[in-house]
PDB file of C-alpha atoms in Angstrom:
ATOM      1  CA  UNK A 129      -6.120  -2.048   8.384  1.00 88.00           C
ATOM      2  CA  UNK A 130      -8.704  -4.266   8.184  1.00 92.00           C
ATOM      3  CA  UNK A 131      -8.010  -5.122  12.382  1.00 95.00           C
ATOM      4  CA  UNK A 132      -8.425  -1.505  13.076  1.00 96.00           C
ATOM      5  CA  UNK A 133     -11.646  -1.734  11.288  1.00 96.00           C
ATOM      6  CA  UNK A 134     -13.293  -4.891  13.092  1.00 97.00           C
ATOM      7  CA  UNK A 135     -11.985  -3.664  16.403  1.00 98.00           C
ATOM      8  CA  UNK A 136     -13.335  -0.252  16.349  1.00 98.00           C
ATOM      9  CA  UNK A 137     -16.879  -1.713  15.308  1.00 98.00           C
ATOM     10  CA  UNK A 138     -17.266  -4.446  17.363  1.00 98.00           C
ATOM     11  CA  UNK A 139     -16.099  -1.612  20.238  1.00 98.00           C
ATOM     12  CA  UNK A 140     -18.437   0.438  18.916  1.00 98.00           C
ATOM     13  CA  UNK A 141     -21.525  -2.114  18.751  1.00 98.00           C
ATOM     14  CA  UNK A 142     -20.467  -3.632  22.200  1.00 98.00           C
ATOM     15  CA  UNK A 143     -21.024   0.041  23.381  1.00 97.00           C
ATOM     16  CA  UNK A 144     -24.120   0.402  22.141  1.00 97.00           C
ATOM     17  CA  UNK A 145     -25.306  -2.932  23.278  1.00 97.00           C
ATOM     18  CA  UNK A 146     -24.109  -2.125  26.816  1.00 97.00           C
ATOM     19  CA  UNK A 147     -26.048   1.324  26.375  1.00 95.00           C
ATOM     20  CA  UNK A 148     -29.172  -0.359  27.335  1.00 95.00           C
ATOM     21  CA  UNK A 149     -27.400  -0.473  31.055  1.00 94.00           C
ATOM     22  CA  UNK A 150     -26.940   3.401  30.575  1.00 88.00           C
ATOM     23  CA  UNK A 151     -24.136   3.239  33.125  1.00 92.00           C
ATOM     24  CA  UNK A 152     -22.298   0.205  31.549  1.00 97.00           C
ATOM     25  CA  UNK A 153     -21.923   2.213  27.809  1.00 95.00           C
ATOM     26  CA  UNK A 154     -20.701   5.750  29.389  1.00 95.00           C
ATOM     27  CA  UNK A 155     -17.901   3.333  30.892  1.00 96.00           C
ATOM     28  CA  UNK A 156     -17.526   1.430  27.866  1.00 97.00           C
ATOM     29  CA  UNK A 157     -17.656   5.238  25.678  1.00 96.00           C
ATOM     30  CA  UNK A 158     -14.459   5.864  27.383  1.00 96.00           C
ATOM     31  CA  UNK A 159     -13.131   2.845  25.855  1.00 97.00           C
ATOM     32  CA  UNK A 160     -14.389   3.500  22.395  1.00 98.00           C
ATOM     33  CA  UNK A 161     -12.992   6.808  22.113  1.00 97.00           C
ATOM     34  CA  UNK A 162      -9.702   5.801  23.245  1.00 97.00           C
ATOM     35  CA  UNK A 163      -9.476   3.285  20.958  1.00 98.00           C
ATOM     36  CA  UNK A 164     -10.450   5.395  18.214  1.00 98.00           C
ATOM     37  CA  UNK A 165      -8.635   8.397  18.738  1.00 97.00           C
ATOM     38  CA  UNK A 166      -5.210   6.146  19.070  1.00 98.00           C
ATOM     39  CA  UNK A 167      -6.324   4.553  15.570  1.00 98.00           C
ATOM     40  CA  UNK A 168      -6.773   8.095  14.445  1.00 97.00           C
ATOM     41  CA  UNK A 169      -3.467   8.484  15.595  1.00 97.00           C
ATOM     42  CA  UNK A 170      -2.211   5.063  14.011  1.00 96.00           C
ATOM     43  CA  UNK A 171      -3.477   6.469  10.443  1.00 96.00           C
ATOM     44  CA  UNK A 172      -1.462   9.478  10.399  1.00 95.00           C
ATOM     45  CA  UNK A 173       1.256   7.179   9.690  1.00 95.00           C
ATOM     46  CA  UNK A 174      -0.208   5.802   6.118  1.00 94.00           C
ATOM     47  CA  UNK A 175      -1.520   9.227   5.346  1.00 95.00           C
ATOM     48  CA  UNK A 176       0.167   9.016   2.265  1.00 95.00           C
ATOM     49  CA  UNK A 177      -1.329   6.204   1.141  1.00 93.00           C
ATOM     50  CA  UNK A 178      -5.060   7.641   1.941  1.00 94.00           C
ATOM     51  CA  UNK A 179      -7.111   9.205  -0.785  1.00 94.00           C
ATOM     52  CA  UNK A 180      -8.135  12.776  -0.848  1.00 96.00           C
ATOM     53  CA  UNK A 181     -11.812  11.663   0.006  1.00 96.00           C
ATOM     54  CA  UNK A 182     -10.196   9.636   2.954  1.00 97.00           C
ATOM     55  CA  UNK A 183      -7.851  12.632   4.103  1.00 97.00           C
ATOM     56  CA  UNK A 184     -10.832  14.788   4.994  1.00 98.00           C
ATOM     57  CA  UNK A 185     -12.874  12.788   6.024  1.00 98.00           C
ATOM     58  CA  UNK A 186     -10.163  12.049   8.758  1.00 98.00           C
ATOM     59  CA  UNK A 187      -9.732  16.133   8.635  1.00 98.00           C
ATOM     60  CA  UNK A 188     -13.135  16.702   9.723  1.00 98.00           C
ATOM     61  CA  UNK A 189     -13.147  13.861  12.106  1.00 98.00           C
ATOM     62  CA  UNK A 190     -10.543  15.402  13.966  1.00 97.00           C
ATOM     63  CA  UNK A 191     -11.818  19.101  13.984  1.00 98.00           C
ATOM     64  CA  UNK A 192     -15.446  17.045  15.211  1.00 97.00           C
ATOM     65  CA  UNK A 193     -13.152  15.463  18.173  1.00 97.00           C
ATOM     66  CA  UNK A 194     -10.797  18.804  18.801  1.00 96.00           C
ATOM     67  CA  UNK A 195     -14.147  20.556  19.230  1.00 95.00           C
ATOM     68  CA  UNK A 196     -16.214  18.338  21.107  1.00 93.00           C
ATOM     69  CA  UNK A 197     -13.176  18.007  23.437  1.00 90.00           C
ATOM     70  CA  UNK A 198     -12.797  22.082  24.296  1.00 90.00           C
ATOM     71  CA  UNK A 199     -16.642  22.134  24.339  1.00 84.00           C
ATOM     72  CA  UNK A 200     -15.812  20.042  27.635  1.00 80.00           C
ATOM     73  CA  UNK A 201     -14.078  23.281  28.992  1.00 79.00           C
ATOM     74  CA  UNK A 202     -16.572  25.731  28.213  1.00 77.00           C
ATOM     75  CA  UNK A 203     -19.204  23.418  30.043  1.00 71.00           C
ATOM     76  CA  UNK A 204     -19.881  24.393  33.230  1.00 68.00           C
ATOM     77  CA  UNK A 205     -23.681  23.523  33.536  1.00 68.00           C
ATOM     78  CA  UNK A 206     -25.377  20.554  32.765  1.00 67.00           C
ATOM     79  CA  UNK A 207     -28.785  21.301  35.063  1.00 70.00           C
ATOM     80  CA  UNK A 208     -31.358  20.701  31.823  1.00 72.00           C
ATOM     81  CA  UNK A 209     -31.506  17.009  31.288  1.00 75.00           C
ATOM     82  CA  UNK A 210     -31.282  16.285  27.802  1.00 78.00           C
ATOM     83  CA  UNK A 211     -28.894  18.717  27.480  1.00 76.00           C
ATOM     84  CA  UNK A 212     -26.511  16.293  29.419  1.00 77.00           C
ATOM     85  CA  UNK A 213     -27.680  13.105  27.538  1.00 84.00           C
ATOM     86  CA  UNK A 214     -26.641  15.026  23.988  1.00 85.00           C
ATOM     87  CA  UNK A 215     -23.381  16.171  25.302  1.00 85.00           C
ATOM     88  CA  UNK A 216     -23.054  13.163  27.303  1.00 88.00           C
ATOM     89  CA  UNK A 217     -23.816  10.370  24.993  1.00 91.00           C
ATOM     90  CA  UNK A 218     -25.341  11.958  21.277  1.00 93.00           C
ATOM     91  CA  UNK A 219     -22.611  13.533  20.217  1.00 94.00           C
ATOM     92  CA  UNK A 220     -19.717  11.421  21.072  1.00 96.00           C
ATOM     93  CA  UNK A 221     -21.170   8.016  19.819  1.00 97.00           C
ATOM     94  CA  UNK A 222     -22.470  10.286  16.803  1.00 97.00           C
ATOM     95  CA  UNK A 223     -18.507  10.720  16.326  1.00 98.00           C
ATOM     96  CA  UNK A 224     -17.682   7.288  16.665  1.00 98.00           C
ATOM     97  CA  UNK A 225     -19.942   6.356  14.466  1.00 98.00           C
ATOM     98  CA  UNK A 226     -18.670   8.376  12.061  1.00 98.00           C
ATOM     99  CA  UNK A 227     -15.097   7.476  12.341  1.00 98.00           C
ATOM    100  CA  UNK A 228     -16.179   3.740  12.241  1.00 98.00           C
ATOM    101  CA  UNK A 229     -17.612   4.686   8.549  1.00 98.00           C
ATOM    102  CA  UNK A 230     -14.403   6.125   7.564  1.00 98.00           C
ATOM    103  CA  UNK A 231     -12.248   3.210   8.843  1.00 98.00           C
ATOM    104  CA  UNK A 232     -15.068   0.972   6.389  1.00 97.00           C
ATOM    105  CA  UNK A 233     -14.342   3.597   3.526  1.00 96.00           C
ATOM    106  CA  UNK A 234     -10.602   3.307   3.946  1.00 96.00           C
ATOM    107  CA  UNK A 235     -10.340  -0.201   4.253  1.00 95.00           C
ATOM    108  CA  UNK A 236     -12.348  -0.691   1.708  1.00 93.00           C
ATOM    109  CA  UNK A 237     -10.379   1.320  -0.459  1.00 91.00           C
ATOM    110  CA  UNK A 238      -7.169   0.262   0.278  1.00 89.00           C
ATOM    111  CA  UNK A 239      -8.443  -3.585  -0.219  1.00 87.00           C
ATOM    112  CA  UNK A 240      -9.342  -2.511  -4.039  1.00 86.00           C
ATOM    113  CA  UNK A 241      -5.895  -1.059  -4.831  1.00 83.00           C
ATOM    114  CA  UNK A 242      -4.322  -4.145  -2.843  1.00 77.00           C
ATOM    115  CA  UNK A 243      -2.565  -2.177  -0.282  1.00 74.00           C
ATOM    116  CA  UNK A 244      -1.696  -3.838   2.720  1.00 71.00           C
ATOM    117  CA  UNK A 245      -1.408  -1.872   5.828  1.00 67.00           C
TER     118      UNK A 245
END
């Protein structure tokens, strides 16, 4: 779990790091959120072991992610500026932060009740 954890932040830090090239981090975005939504994926199978705190956390991750992603089909007009760069690049890397601090809260967790995943 611990992997997951590193990976997902150093993808997420690289990101924002290659942000400063504007062009660079929307490419590298794409990366991050893959990763993240196949570890989302990846934790379904230790659910069990996840406490409630943990469970929806991930629960409201998801409807964050389900929503930002049918917000994509109901966009049809992206003519104001800063309307773009918040759907573009605030919100998703506003999720991805967020699911970075519940991979720290998990692992952290499962590291004080010695579970290995």
């Amino acid at each position: 779990m611990r992997i997951i954890y590193l990976i997902n932040k150093i993808a997420l830090i690289t990101t924002l790091i290659l942000y400063l090239t504007i062009f660079l981090g929307l490419y590298a975005q794409i990366v991050l959120g893959t990763l993240q939504v196949i570890s989302a994926l990846g934790l379904l199978f230790i659910w069990n072991k996840l406490s409630i705190k943990n469970k929806k956390e991930l629960l409201a991750y998801w409807l964050l992610t389900i929503t930002y992603g049918l917000g994509w089909l109901a966009a049809d007009n992206f003519n104001n500026g800063f309307i773009a760069v918040f759907l573009i690049i605030i919100i998703p890397i506003s999720i991805a932060i967020y699911f970075v601090t519940i991979l720290h809260s998990i692992t952290k967790k499962l590291h004080e009740k010695h579970i290995h995943v």
